[in-house]
Tab-separated table of C-alpha atoms and ligand atoms in Angstrom:
chain	number	residue	atom	x	y	z
Z	1	UNK	CA	0.000	0.000	0.000
Z	2	UNK	CA	1.370	3.360	-1.072
Z	3	UNK	CA	0.722	6.544	0.861
Z	4	UNK	CA	1.431	10.129	-0.119
Z	5	UNK	CA	2.101	12.580	2.704
Z	6	UNK	CA	1.769	16.281	1.909
Z	7	UNK	CA	3.135	18.248	4.830
Z	8	UNK	CA	5.319	21.363	4.899
Z	9	UNK	CA	6.585	21.042	8.472
Z	10	UNK	CA	9.658	18.863	8.078
Z	11	UNK	CA	9.480	17.477	11.585
Z	12	UNK	CA	5.892	16.311	11.183
Z	13	UNK	CA	6.500	15.055	7.659
Z	14	UNK	CA	9.499	12.957	8.645
Z	15	UNK	CA	7.708	11.659	11.706
Z	16	UNK	CA	4.762	10.543	9.569
Z	17	UNK	CA	6.928	9.009	6.882
Z	18	UNK	CA	9.034	7.062	9.376
Z	19	UNK	CA	6.050	5.855	11.352
Z	20	UNK	CA	4.077	4.752	8.308
Z	21	UNK	CA	7.138	3.085	6.770
Z	22	UNK	CA	7.695	1.159	9.993
Z	23	UNK	CA	4.071	0.085	9.810
Z	24	UNK	CA	4.696	-1.448	6.398
Z	25	UNK	CA	3.543	1.307	4.041
Z	26	UNK	CA	5.463	2.703	1.100
Z	27	UNK	CA	5.546	6.481	1.520
Z	28	UNK	CA	6.317	9.536	-0.539
Z	29	UNK	CA	6.569	12.963	1.022
Z	30	UNK	CA	5.805	16.296	-0.625
Z	31	UNK	CA	6.464	19.534	1.243
Z	32	UNK	CA	4.135	21.865	-0.670
Z	33	UNK	CA	0.739	21.759	-2.348
Z	34	UNK	CA	1.964	21.979	-5.940
Z	35	UNK	CA	4.338	19.014	-5.626
Z	36	UNK	CA	1.748	17.130	-3.611
Z	37	UNK	CA	-0.922	17.569	-6.261
Z	38	UNK	CA	1.452	16.599	-9.045
Z	39	UNK	CA	2.499	13.416	-7.230
Z	40	UNK	CA	-1.073	12.537	-6.319
Z	41	UNK	CA	-2.244	12.931	-9.919
Z	42	UNK	CA	0.630	11.025	-11.507
Z	43	UNK	CA	1.531	8.450	-8.860
Z	44	UNK	CA	-0.307	5.332	-7.907
Z	45	UNK	CA	-1.253	6.108	-4.308
Z	46	UNK	CA	-3.814	4.260	-2.229
Z	47	UNK	CA	-4.238	7.136	0.212
Z	48	UNK	CA	-3.173	10.748	0.761
Z	49	UNK	CA	-2.439	12.345	4.134
Z	50	UNK	CA	-2.973	16.021	3.418
Z	51	UNK	CA	-2.093	19.027	5.552
Z	52	UNK	CA	-4.418	22.035	5.181
Z	53	UNK	CA	-2.002	24.937	5.609
Z	54	UNK	CA	0.545	24.473	2.843
Z	55	UNK	CA	2.603	26.822	0.699
Z	56	UNK	CA	1.707	26.960	-2.989
Z	57	UNK	CA	-1.715	25.364	-2.973
Z	58	UNK	CA	-3.470	24.753	0.319
Z	59	UNK	CA	-4.941	21.392	1.231
Z	60	UNK	CA	-8.444	22.277	0.020
Z	61	UNK	CA	-7.193	23.392	-3.354
Z	62	UNK	CA	-5.138	20.216	-3.685
Z	63	UNK	CA	-8.158	18.097	-2.788
Z	64	UNK	CA	-10.472	19.955	-5.129
Z	65	UNK	CA	-8.107	19.547	-8.083
Z	66	UNK	CA	-7.447	15.945	-7.194
Z	67	UNK	CA	-11.164	15.100	-7.284
Z	68	UNK	CA	-11.645	17.144	-10.438
Z	69	UNK	CA	-8.789	15.165	-11.948
Z	70	UNK	CA	-10.795	11.999	-11.326
Z	71	UNK	CA	-8.705	10.666	-8.442
Z	72	UNK	CA	-10.871	9.133	-5.754
Z	73	UNK	CA	-8.343	7.613	-3.359
Z	74	UNK	CA	-9.174	8.320	0.295
Z	75	UNK	CA	-7.821	11.587	1.687
Z	76	UNK	CA	-7.116	12.120	5.377
Z	77	UNK	CA	-6.898	15.802	6.280
Z	78	UNK	CA	-4.606	17.135	8.966
Z	79	UNK	CA	-5.986	20.316	10.518
Z	80	UNK	CA	-4.654	22.546	13.272
Z	81	UNK	CA	-6.929	23.098	16.253
Z	82	UNK	CA	-7.933	26.613	15.241
Z	83	UNK	CA	-9.101	25.368	11.836
Z	84	UNK	CA	-11.606	22.879	13.158
Z	85	UNK	CA	-14.555	24.831	11.713
Z	86	UNK	CA	-12.910	24.510	8.331
Z	87	UNK	CA	-12.957	20.756	8.423
Z	88	UNK	CA	-16.545	20.959	7.166
Z	89	UNK	CA	-15.237	22.587	4.032
Z	90	UNK	CA	-12.751	19.756	3.585
Z	91	UNK	CA	-15.406	17.110	4.042
Z	92	UNK	CA	-17.648	18.897	1.547
Z	93	UNK	CA	-14.832	18.900	-0.955
Z	94	UNK	CA	-14.504	15.143	-0.616
Z	95	UNK	CA	-12.055	14.532	2.217
Z	96	UNK	CA	-12.762	11.167	3.819
Z	97	UNK	CA	-11.591	11.938	7.331
Z	98	UNK	CA	-9.666	14.512	9.283
Z	99	UNK	CA	-7.329	14.510	12.221
Z	100	UNK	CA	-6.654	17.482	14.481
Z	101	UNK	CA	-3.041	18.377	15.233
Z	102	UNK	CA	-1.371	17.487	17.486
Z	103	UNK	CA	-2.362	13.845	17.179
Z	104	UNK	CA	-1.023	10.532	18.432
Z	105	UNK	CA	0.571	8.391	15.750
Z	106	UNK	CA	-1.518	5.393	16.844
Z	107	UNK	CA	-4.632	7.441	16.088
Z	108	UNK	CA	-3.385	8.337	12.632
Z	109	UNK	CA	-2.488	4.727	11.905
Z	110	UNK	CA	-5.940	3.523	12.958
Z	111	UNK	CA	-7.625	6.087	10.673
Z	112	UNK	CA	-5.337	5.209	7.774
Z	113	UNK	CA	-6.111	1.502	8.110
Z	114	UNK	CA	-9.854	2.130	8.301
Z	115	UNK	CA	-9.803	4.331	5.209
Z	116	UNK	CA	-7.768	1.810	3.233
Z	117	UNK	CA	-10.159	-0.990	4.143
Z	118	UNK	CA	-13.149	1.149	3.202
Z	119	UNK	CA	-11.529	2.179	-0.077
Z	120	UNK	CA	-10.945	-1.436	-1.000
Z	121	UNK	CA	-14.501	-2.432	-0.103
Z	122	UNK	CA	-15.994	0.327	-2.231
Z	123	UNK	CA	-13.876	-0.695	-5.223
Z	124	UNK	CA	-14.951	-4.304	-4.842
Z	125	UNK	CA	-18.573	-3.299	-4.560
Z	126	UNK	CA	-18.549	-0.942	-7.531
Z	127	UNK	CA	-19.783	-3.670	-9.890
Z	128	UNK	CA	-22.693	-5.791	-8.685
Z	129	UNK	CA	-23.156	-9.128	-10.432
Z	130	UNK	CA	-25.557	-12.031	-10.715
Z	131	UNK	CA	-24.812	-14.614	-13.422
Z	132	UNK	CA	-24.063	-12.504	-16.543
Z	133	UNK	CA	-25.992	-9.482	-15.284
Z	134	UNK	CA	-23.777	-6.576	-14.235
Z	135	UNK	CA	-24.568	-3.242	-12.650
Z	136	UNK	CA	-21.722	-0.747	-12.570
Z	137	UNK	CA	-22.483	1.518	-9.623
Z	138	UNK	CA	-20.030	4.252	-10.578
Z	139	UNK	CA	-21.052	4.496	-14.226
Z	140	UNK	CA	-24.701	3.708	-13.481
Z	141	UNK	CA	-24.640	1.196	-16.307
Z	142	UNK	CA	-26.381	-2.143	-16.597
Z	143	UNK	CA	-25.386	-4.929	-18.971
Z	144	UNK	CA	-26.448	-8.512	-19.395
Z	145	UNK	CA	-24.242	-10.853	-21.382
Z	146	UNK	CA	-22.280	-7.746	-22.338
Z	147	UNK	CA	-25.395	-6.157	-23.847
Z	148	UNK	CA	-26.256	-2.661	-22.627
Z	149	UNK	CA	-29.684	-2.321	-20.976
Z	150	UNK	CA	-31.372	1.064	-20.550
Z	151	UNK	CA	-33.345	1.448	-17.344
Z	152	UNK	CA	-35.395	4.263	-15.882
Z	153	UNK	CA	-34.146	5.744	-12.597
Z	154	UNK	CA	-36.651	3.709	-10.591
Z	155	UNK	CA	-35.901	0.485	-12.443
Z	156	UNK	CA	-32.227	1.079	-11.833
Z	157	UNK	CA	-32.744	1.714	-8.108
Z	158	UNK	CA	-34.906	-1.390	-7.876
Z	159	UNK	CA	-32.329	-3.549	-9.631
Z	160	UNK	CA	-29.515	-2.153	-7.498
Z	161	UNK	CA	-31.435	-3.018	-4.343
Z	162	UNK	CA	-32.197	-6.546	-5.562
Z	163	UNK	CA	-28.559	-7.089	-6.519
Z	164	UNK	CA	-27.175	-5.748	-3.256
Z	165	UNK	CA	-29.463	-8.017	-1.300
Z	166	UNK	CA	-29.405	-10.951	-3.719
Z	167	UNK	CA	-30.580	-14.257	-2.343
Z	168	UNK	CA	-32.804	-12.447	0.169
Z	169	UNK	CA	-36.547	-12.261	-0.202
Z	170	UNK	CA	-37.402	-8.564	-0.141
Z	171	UNK	CA	-40.926	-7.734	1.042
Z	172	UNK	CA	-42.878	-5.208	-1.051
Z	173	UNK	CA	-43.003	-2.828	1.911
Z	174	UNK	CA	-39.220	-2.870	2.140
Z	175	UNK	CA	-38.828	-2.272	-1.597
Z	176	UNK	CA	-41.336	0.580	-1.356
Z	177	UNK	CA	-39.448	2.320	1.414
Z	178	UNK	CA	-36.024	1.832	-0.183
Z	179	UNK	CA	-36.815	2.642	-3.803
Z	180	UNK	CA	-39.783	5.008	-3.564
Z	181	UNK	CA	-38.881	6.388	-0.160
Z	182	UNK	CA	-42.452	6.020	0.998
Z	183	UNK	CA	-44.876	3.517	2.384
Z	184	UNK	CA	-47.372	1.808	0.144
Z	185	UNK	CA	-50.578	0.132	1.038
Z	186	UNK	CA	-50.145	-3.569	0.684
Z	187	UNK	CA	-52.729	-3.642	-2.114
Z	188	UNK	CA	-50.923	-1.246	-4.390
Z	189	UNK	CA	-49.431	-2.795	-7.474
Z	190	UNK	CA	-46.826	-0.127	-8.212
Z	191	UNK	CA	-44.028	-2.462	-7.226
Z	192	UNK	CA	-45.405	-5.404	-9.177
Z	193	UNK	CA	-45.663	-3.209	-12.255
Z	194	UNK	CA	-42.099	-1.951	-11.798
Z	195	UNK	CA	-40.844	-5.510	-11.339
Z	196	UNK	CA	-42.675	-6.599	-14.491
Z	197	UNK	CA	-41.042	-3.784	-16.480
Z	198	UNK	CA	-37.643	-4.589	-15.046
Z	199	UNK	CA	-38.053	-8.266	-15.889
Z	200	UNK	CA	-39.030	-7.416	-19.446
Z	201	UNK	CA	-35.668	-5.711	-19.808
Z	202	UNK	CA	-33.223	-7.794	-17.796
Z	203	UNK	CA	-34.839	-11.245	-17.650
Z	204	UNK	CA	-37.291	-11.992	-20.474
Z	205	UNK	CA	-34.793	-11.801	-23.361
Z	206	UNK	CA	-32.195	-13.855	-21.466
Z	207	UNK	CA	-31.519	-17.146	-19.716
Z	208	UNK	CA	-31.592	-17.945	-16.840
Z	209	UNK	CA	-34.275	-15.875	-15.141
Z	210	UNK	CA	-32.906	-14.089	-12.100
Z	211	UNK	CA	-35.842	-12.250	-10.512
Z	212	UNK	CA	-38.203	-14.613	-8.772
Z	213	UNK	CA	-41.548	-13.980	-7.080
Z	214	UNK	CA	-41.753	-15.359	-3.569
Z	215	UNK	CA	-45.515	-15.776	-3.448
Z	216	UNK	CA	-47.132	-13.725	-0.720
Z	217	UNK	CA	-43.742	-12.520	0.488
Z	218	UNK	CA	-41.998	-10.376	-2.080
Z	219	UNK	CA	-39.227	-10.672	-4.642
Z	220	UNK	CA	-35.777	-12.163	-4.726
Z	221	UNK	CA	-32.968	-11.892	-7.222
Z	222	UNK	CA	-30.840	-14.976	-7.385
Z	223	UNK	CA	-28.531	-16.632	-9.881
Z	224	UNK	CA	-29.605	-20.305	-10.144
Z	225	UNK	CA	-26.126	-21.700	-9.427
Z	226	UNK	CA	-26.108	-19.730	-6.190
Z	227	UNK	CA	-29.297	-21.384	-4.950
Z	228	UNK	CA	-28.999	-24.591	-2.970
H	301	CA	CA1	1.295	23.111	7.449
């Protein structure tokens, strides 16, 4: 795992680099915002530890340009105590966590490990699959057998829910609250209609069928080989 540290105070920078290296991470250190941004955009880092007050570009500017440049690795902000109010700004710009200086190294290490685990989980979960059906969460794209399928926003949300909870029977009331954000009377057929439309697109033209009706209970999406 490779970590970029952007910190202009040499003492803090060296302390972080040494500590993280001893903990098994490969580290690069930049001492100003311009170098930090350049390294973050061109290097292959799994995480950035980013100081806010930096010469050249400050931490927010670095983060903003990093996100605009399409880099979505986790960013841990380091803020001084008197900048705590500003952490909101950092979080709005897409920082994943922040740590107030002075901090204990053990605290930093714990945050770094959590962010790296989370980052990995979100990458793994960015494509949801069942048999040859794929839903790419980041691109909001659905394919089956490599064939692109166009869905409405509701159909997409419904399919995403079914895929995330595949193998589980989802009651209509649960689908209603998750996809329509409201409660339906049990006799409404809005969900059944939406399921029928979704099936017509993702199931009817293909084999095997993935969306099953659990009579009187709800719906379940399941690839046949996954069922016992
Ligand atoms: Ca600083």
